[in-house]
Short mmCIF file of C-alpha atoms in Angstrom, two decimals:
data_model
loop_
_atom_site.label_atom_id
_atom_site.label_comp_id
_atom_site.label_asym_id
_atom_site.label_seq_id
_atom_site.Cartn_x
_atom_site.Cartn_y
_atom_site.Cartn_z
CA UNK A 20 0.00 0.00 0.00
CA UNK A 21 1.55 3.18 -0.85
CA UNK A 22 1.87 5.77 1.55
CA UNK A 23 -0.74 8.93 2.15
CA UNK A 24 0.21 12.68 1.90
CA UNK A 25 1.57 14.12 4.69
CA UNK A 26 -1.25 15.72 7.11
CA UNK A 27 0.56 18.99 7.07
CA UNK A 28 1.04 19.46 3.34
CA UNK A 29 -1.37 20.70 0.90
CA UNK A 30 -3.01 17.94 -0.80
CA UNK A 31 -5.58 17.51 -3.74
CA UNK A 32 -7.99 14.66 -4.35
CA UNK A 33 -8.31 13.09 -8.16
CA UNK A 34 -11.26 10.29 -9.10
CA UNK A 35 -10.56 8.39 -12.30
CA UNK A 36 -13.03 5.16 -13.83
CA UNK A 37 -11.40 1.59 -14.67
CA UNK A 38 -13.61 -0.32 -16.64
CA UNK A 39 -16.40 1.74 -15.09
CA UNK A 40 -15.52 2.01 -11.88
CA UNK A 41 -14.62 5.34 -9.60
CA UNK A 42 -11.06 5.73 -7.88
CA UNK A 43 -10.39 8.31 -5.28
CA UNK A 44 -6.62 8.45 -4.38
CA UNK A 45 -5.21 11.66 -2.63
CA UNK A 46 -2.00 13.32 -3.86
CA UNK A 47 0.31 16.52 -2.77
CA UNK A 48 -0.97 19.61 -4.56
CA UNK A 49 2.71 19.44 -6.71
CA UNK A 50 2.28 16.02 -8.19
CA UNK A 51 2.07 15.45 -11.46
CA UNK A 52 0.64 12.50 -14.04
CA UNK A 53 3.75 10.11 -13.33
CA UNK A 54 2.81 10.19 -9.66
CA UNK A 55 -0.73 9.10 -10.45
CA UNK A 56 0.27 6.40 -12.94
CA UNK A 57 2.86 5.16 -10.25
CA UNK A 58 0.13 4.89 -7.67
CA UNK A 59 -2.04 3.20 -9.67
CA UNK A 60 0.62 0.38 -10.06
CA UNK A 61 1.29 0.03 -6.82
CA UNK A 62 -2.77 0.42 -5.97
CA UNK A 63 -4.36 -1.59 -9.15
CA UNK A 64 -1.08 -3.49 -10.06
CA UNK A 65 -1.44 -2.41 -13.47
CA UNK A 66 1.97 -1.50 -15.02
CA UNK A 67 2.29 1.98 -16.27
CA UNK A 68 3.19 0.31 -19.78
CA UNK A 69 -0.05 -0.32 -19.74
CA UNK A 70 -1.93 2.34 -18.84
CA UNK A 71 -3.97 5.10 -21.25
CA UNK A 72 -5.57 8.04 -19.47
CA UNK A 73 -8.55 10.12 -21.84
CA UNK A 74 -9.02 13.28 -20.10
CA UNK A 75 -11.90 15.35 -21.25
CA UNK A 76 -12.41 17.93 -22.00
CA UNK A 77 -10.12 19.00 -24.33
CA UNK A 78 -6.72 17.59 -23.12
CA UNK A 79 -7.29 14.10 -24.40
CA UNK A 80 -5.35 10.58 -24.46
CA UNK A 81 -2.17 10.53 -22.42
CA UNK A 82 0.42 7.18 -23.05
CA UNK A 83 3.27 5.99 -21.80
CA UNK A 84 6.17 6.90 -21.16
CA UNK A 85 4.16 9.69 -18.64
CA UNK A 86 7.05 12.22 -18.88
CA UNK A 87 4.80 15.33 -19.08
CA UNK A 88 4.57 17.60 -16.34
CA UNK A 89 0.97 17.99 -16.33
CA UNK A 90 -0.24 18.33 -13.04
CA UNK A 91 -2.81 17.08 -11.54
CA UNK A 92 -3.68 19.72 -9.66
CA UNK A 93 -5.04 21.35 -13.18
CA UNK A 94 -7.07 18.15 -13.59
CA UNK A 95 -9.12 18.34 -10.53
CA UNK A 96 -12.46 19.55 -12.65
CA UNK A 97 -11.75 16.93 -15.69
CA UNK A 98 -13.12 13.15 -15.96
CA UNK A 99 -10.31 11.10 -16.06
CA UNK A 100 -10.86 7.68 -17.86
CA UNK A 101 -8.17 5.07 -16.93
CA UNK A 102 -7.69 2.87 -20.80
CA UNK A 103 -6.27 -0.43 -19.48
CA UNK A 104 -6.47 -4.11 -18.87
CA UNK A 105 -7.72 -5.51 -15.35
CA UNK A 106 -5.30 -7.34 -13.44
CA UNK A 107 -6.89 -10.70 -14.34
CA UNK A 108 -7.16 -9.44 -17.76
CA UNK A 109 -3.08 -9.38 -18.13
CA UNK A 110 -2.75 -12.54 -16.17
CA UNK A 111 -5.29 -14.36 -18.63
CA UNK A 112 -2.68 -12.87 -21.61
CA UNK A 113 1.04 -13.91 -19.52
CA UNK A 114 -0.07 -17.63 -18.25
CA UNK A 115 2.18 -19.92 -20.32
CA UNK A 116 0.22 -22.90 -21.85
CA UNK A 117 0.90 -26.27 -20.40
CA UNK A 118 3.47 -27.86 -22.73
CA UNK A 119 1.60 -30.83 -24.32
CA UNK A 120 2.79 -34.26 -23.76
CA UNK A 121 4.91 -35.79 -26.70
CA UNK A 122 2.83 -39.30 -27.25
CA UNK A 123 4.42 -39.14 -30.95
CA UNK A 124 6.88 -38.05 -33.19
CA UNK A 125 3.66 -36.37 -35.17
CA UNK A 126 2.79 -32.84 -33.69
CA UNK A 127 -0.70 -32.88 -33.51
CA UNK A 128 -3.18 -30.60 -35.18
CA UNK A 129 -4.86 -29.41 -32.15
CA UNK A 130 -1.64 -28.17 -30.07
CA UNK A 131 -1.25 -25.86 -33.68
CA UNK A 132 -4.90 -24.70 -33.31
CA UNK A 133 -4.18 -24.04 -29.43
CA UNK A 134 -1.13 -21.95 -29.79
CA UNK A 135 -2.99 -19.67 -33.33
CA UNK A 136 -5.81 -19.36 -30.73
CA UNK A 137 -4.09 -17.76 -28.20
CA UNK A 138 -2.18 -15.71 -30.35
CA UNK A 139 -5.72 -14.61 -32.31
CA UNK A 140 -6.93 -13.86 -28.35
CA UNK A 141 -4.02 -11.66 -27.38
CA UNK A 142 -4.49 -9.59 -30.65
CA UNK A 143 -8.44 -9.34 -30.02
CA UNK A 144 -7.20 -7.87 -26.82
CA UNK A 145 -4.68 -5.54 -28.12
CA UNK A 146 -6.92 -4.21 -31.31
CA UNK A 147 -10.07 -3.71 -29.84
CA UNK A 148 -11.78 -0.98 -28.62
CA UNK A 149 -10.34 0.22 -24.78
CA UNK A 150 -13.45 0.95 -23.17
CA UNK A 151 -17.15 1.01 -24.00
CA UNK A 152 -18.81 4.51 -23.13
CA UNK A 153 -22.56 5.14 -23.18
CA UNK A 154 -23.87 8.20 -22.40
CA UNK A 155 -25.04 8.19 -18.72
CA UNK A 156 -27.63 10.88 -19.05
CA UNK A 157 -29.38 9.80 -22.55
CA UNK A 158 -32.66 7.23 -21.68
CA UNK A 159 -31.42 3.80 -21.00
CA UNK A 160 -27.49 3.57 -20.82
CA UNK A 161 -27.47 -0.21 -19.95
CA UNK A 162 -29.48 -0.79 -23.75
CA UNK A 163 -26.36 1.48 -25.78
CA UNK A 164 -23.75 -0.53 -23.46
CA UNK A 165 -24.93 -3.51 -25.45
CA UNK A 166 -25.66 -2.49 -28.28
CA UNK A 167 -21.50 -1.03 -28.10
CA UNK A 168 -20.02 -4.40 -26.95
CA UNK A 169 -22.59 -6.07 -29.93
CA UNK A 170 -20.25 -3.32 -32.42
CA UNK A 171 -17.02 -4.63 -30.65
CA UNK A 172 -17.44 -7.90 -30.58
CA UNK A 173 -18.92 -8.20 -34.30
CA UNK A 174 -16.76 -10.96 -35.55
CA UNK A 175 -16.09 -8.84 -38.95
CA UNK A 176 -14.94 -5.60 -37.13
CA UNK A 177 -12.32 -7.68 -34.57
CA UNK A 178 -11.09 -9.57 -38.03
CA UNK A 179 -10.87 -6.15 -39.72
CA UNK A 180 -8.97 -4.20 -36.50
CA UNK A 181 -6.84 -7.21 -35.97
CA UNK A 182 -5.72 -7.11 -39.91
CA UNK A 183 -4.88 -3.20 -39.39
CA UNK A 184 -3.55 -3.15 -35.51
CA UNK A 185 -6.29 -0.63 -35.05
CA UNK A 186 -6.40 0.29 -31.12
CA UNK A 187 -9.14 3.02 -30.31
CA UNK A 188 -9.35 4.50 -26.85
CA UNK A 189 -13.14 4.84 -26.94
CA UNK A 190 -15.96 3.69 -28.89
CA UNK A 191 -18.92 5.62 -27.67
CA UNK A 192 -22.28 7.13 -28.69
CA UNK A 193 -23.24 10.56 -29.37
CA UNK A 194 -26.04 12.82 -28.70
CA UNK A 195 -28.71 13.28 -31.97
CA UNK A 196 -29.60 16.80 -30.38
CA UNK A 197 -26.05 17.88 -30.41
CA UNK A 198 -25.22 16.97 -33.67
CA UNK A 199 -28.20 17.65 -36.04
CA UNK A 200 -29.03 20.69 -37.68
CA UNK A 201 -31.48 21.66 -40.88
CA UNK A 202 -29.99 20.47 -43.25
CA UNK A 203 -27.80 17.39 -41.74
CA UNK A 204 -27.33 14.92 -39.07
CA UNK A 205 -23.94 13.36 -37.81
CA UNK A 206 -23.44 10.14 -38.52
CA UNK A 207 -20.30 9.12 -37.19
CA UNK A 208 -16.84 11.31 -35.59
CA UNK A 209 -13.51 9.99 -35.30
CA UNK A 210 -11.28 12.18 -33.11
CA UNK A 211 -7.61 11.88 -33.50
CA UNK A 212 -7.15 9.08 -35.86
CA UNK A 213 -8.27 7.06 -33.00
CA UNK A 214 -8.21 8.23 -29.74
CA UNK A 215 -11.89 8.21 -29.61
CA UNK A 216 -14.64 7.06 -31.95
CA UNK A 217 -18.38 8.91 -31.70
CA UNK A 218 -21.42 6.38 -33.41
CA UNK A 219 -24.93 7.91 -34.17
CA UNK A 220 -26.82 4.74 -32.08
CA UNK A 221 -30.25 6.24 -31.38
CA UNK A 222 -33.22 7.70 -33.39
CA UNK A 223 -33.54 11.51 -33.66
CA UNK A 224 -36.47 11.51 -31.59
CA UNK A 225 -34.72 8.99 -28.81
CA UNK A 226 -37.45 6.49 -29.36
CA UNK A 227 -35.61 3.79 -30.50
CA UNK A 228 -32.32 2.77 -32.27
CA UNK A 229 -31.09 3.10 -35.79
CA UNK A 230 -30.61 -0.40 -37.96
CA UNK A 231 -27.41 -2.29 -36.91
CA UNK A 232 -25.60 -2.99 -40.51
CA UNK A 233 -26.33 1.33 -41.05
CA UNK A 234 -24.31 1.63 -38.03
CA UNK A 235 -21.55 -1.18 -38.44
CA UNK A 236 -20.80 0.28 -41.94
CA UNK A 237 -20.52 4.31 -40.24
CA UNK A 238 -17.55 2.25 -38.14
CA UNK A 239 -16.04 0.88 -41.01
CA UNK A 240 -16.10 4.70 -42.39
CA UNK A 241 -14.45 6.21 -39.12
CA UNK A 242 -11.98 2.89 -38.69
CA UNK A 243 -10.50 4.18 -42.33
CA UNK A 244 -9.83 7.45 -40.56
CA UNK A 245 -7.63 6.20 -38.13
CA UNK A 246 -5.20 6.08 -41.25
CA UNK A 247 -6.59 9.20 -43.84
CA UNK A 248 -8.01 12.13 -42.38
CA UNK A 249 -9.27 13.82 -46.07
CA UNK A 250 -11.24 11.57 -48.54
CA UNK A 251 -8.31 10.97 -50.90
CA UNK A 252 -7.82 8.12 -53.32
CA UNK A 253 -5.83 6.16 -50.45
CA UNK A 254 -9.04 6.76 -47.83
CA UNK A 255 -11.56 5.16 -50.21
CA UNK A 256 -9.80 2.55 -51.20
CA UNK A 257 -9.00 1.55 -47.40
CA UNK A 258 -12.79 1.86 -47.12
CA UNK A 259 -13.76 -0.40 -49.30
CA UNK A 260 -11.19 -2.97 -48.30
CA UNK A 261 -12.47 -2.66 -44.55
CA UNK A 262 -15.88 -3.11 -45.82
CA UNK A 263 -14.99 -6.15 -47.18
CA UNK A 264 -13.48 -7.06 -44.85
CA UNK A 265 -15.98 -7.42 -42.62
CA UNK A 266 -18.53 -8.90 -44.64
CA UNK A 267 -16.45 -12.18 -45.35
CA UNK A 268 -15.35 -12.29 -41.66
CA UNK A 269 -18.76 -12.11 -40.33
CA UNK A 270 -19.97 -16.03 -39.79
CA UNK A 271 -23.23 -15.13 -37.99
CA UNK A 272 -24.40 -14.36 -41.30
CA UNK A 273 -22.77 -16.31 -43.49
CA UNK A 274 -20.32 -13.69 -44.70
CA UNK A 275 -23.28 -11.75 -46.90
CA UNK A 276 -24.95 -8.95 -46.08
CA UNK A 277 -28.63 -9.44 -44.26
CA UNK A 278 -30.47 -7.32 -47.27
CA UNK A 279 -27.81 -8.42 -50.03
CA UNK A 280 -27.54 -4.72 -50.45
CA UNK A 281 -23.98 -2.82 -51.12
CA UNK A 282 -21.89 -2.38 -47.97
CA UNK A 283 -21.79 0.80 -46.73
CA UNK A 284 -23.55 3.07 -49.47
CA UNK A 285 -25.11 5.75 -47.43
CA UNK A 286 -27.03 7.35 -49.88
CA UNK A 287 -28.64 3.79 -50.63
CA UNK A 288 -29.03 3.01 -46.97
CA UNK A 289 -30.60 6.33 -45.49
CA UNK A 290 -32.34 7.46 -49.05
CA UNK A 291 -30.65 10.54 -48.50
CA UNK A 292 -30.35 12.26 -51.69
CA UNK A 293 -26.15 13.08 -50.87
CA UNK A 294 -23.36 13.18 -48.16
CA UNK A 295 -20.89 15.57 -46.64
CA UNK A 296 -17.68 13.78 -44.23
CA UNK A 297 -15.38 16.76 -43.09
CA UNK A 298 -12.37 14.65 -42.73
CA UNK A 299 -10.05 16.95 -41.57
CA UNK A 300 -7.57 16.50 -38.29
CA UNK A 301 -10.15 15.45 -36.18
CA UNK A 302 -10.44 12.31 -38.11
CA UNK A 303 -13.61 13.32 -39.59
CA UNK A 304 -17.33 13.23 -39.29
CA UNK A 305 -19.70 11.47 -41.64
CA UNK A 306 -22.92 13.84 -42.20
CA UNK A 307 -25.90 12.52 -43.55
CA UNK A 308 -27.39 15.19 -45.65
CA UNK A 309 -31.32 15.96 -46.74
CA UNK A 310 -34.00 13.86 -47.01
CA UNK A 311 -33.53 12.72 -50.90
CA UNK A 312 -36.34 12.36 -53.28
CA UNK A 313 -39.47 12.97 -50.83
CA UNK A 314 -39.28 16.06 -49.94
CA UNK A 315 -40.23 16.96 -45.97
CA UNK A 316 -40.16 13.30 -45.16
CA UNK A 317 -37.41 12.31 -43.15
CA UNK A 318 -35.79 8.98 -43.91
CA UNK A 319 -36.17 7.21 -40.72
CA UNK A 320 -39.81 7.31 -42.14
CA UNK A 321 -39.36 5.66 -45.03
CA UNK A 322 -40.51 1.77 -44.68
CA UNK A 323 -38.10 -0.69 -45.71
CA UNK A 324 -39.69 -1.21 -49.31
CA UNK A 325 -39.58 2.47 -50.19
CA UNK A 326 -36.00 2.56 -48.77
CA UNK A 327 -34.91 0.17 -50.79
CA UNK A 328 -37.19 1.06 -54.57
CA UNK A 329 -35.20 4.68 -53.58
CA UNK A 330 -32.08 3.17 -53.61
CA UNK A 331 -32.64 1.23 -57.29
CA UNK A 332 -33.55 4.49 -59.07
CA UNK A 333 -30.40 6.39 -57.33
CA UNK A 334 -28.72 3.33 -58.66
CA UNK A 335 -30.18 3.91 -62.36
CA UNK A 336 -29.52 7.47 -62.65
CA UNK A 337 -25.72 7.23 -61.69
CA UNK A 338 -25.74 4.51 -63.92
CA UNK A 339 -26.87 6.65 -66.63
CA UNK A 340 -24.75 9.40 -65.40
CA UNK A 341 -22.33 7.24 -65.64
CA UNK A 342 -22.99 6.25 -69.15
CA UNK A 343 -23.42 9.71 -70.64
CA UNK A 344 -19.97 10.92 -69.08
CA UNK A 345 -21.20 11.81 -65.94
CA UNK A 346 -19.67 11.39 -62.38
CA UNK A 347 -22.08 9.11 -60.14
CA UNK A 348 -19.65 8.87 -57.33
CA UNK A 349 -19.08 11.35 -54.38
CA UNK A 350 -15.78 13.38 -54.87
#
């Protein structure tokens, strides 16, 4: 047990979550963020190598080696977020594997199957997602926690993340009010190529929740961005690949989509009539523009059958746009 603060001296108090739950530890006013990652080895026994802290707002993900000297006395108003493994969690990844028993000269299939399993397990717990984050104070946190691990745990996303060592602090949802205007609604943010990643889970009204596959295929947009930040040649083509990705990797449904329809075409998924993703250095945001053809009906409206005759004409005209010289892809 480390040691408290002398009585005498100033001292500050700092609360960070682990996997959701609150830790209060006590520090002199002076210390800084290697003081707090040090007590939190010798409190949590979690090595500082592993440790991630997201501070919010504004100052965001802090790694290791912790040789800033950001104090923590500035951090007394901010939520700290503590990105790292349990204990049990590490232990689970270090045990060595009972050597098998040689009974032949043969090396069995199995013991290979054992040792690419464990391998294909430490990765999964490498290139994931850090830690889940529903918003506390939206209607029914406990329903977007699962519907969060259902994104992380998709079998095509871990296959995809695994293939491109993608590690994201965060995966959480956003709020519809704060990111919908006249004329568009957010789809998707990615801040810092990473750090964390923002999904649109719930209807604009809060009644409900938007389709799954609409939503898997906005992560597959905001994974890209954790390489490209503009919507080059390089980003699309990473897009696309992750796309595919997933599809082939996902067994539950037999590596097609439910619907058959194209992966991750959001003008042929919402009906919207056109898009607008800002890219930029925050990793960009994917913006669902308009209502499309109907005008004054939003799409969330729109019955499967309509949703899906409106995305066979916008297939046509492109298609004839196409034909006549004209561009029927977004720049």
């Amino acid at each position: 047990m480390a040691e408290e603060a002398p009585k005498s001296a100033e001292t500050i108090e700092i609360t960070f979550t682990h996997h959701g739950t609150p830790h209060t530890f006590n520090f002199l006013s002076e210390s800084t963020i290697a003081d707090l990652s040090n007590r939190i080895y010798n409190e949590l026994t979690i090595p500082a190598i592993n440790q991630k802290f997201l501070i919010t707002p504004k100052l965001g993900i802090f790694k290791p080696p912790f040789v800033h000297p950001l104090l923590l006395s500035t951090l007394k108003s901010k939520k700290i977020v503590l990105l790292a493994p349990t204990p049990a969690e590490l232990a689970s990844l270090a045990s060595p594997r009972p050597s098998p028993r040689p009974t032949s000269s043969t090396t069995k299939p199995g013991a290979l199957y054992r040792h690419r399993d464990w391998q294909k397990a430490q990765e999964e717990a490498t290139y994931t997602f850090q830690t889940i984050l529903p918003l506390s104070y939206l209607p029914g946190p406990a329903r977007s926690q699962k519907f969060l691990e259902r994104l992380r745990d998709d079998p095509g996303i871990k296959a995809s993340m695994r293939k491109h060592k993608f590690s994201v602090g965060v995966l959480t949802e956003m709020n519809p009010a704060e990111h919908t205007t006249h004329e568009s609604r957010t789809l998707g943010l990615n801040r810092n190529r990473g750090e964390v990643i923002e999904l649109r889970l719930r209807t604009d009204a809060y009644d409900g929740y938007r389709d799954y596959k609409i939503i898997r295929d906005t992560l597959c947009h905001e994974l890209a961005h954790n390489v490209f930040g503009d919507h080059d040649r390089n980003f699309w083509d990473l897009c696309k690949s992750i796309e595919k990705e997933v599809r082939e990797a996902d067994w539950k449904h037999g590596g097609q989509a439910v619907s058959n329809e194209i992966f991750y075409d959001p003008e042929e998924r919402e009906g919207s009539a056109g898009h607008v993703d800002g890219g930029g250095w925050s990793g960009g945001e994917f913006v669902l523009g308009g209502y499309g053809g109907k005008q004054g009906v939003p799409s969330q409206m729109l019955n499967r059958r309509e949703a899906m005759a409106k995305a066979a004409e916008e297939r046509m005209r492109r298609q004839r746009q196409a034909g006549s010289g004209g561009s029927g892809a977004p720049a």
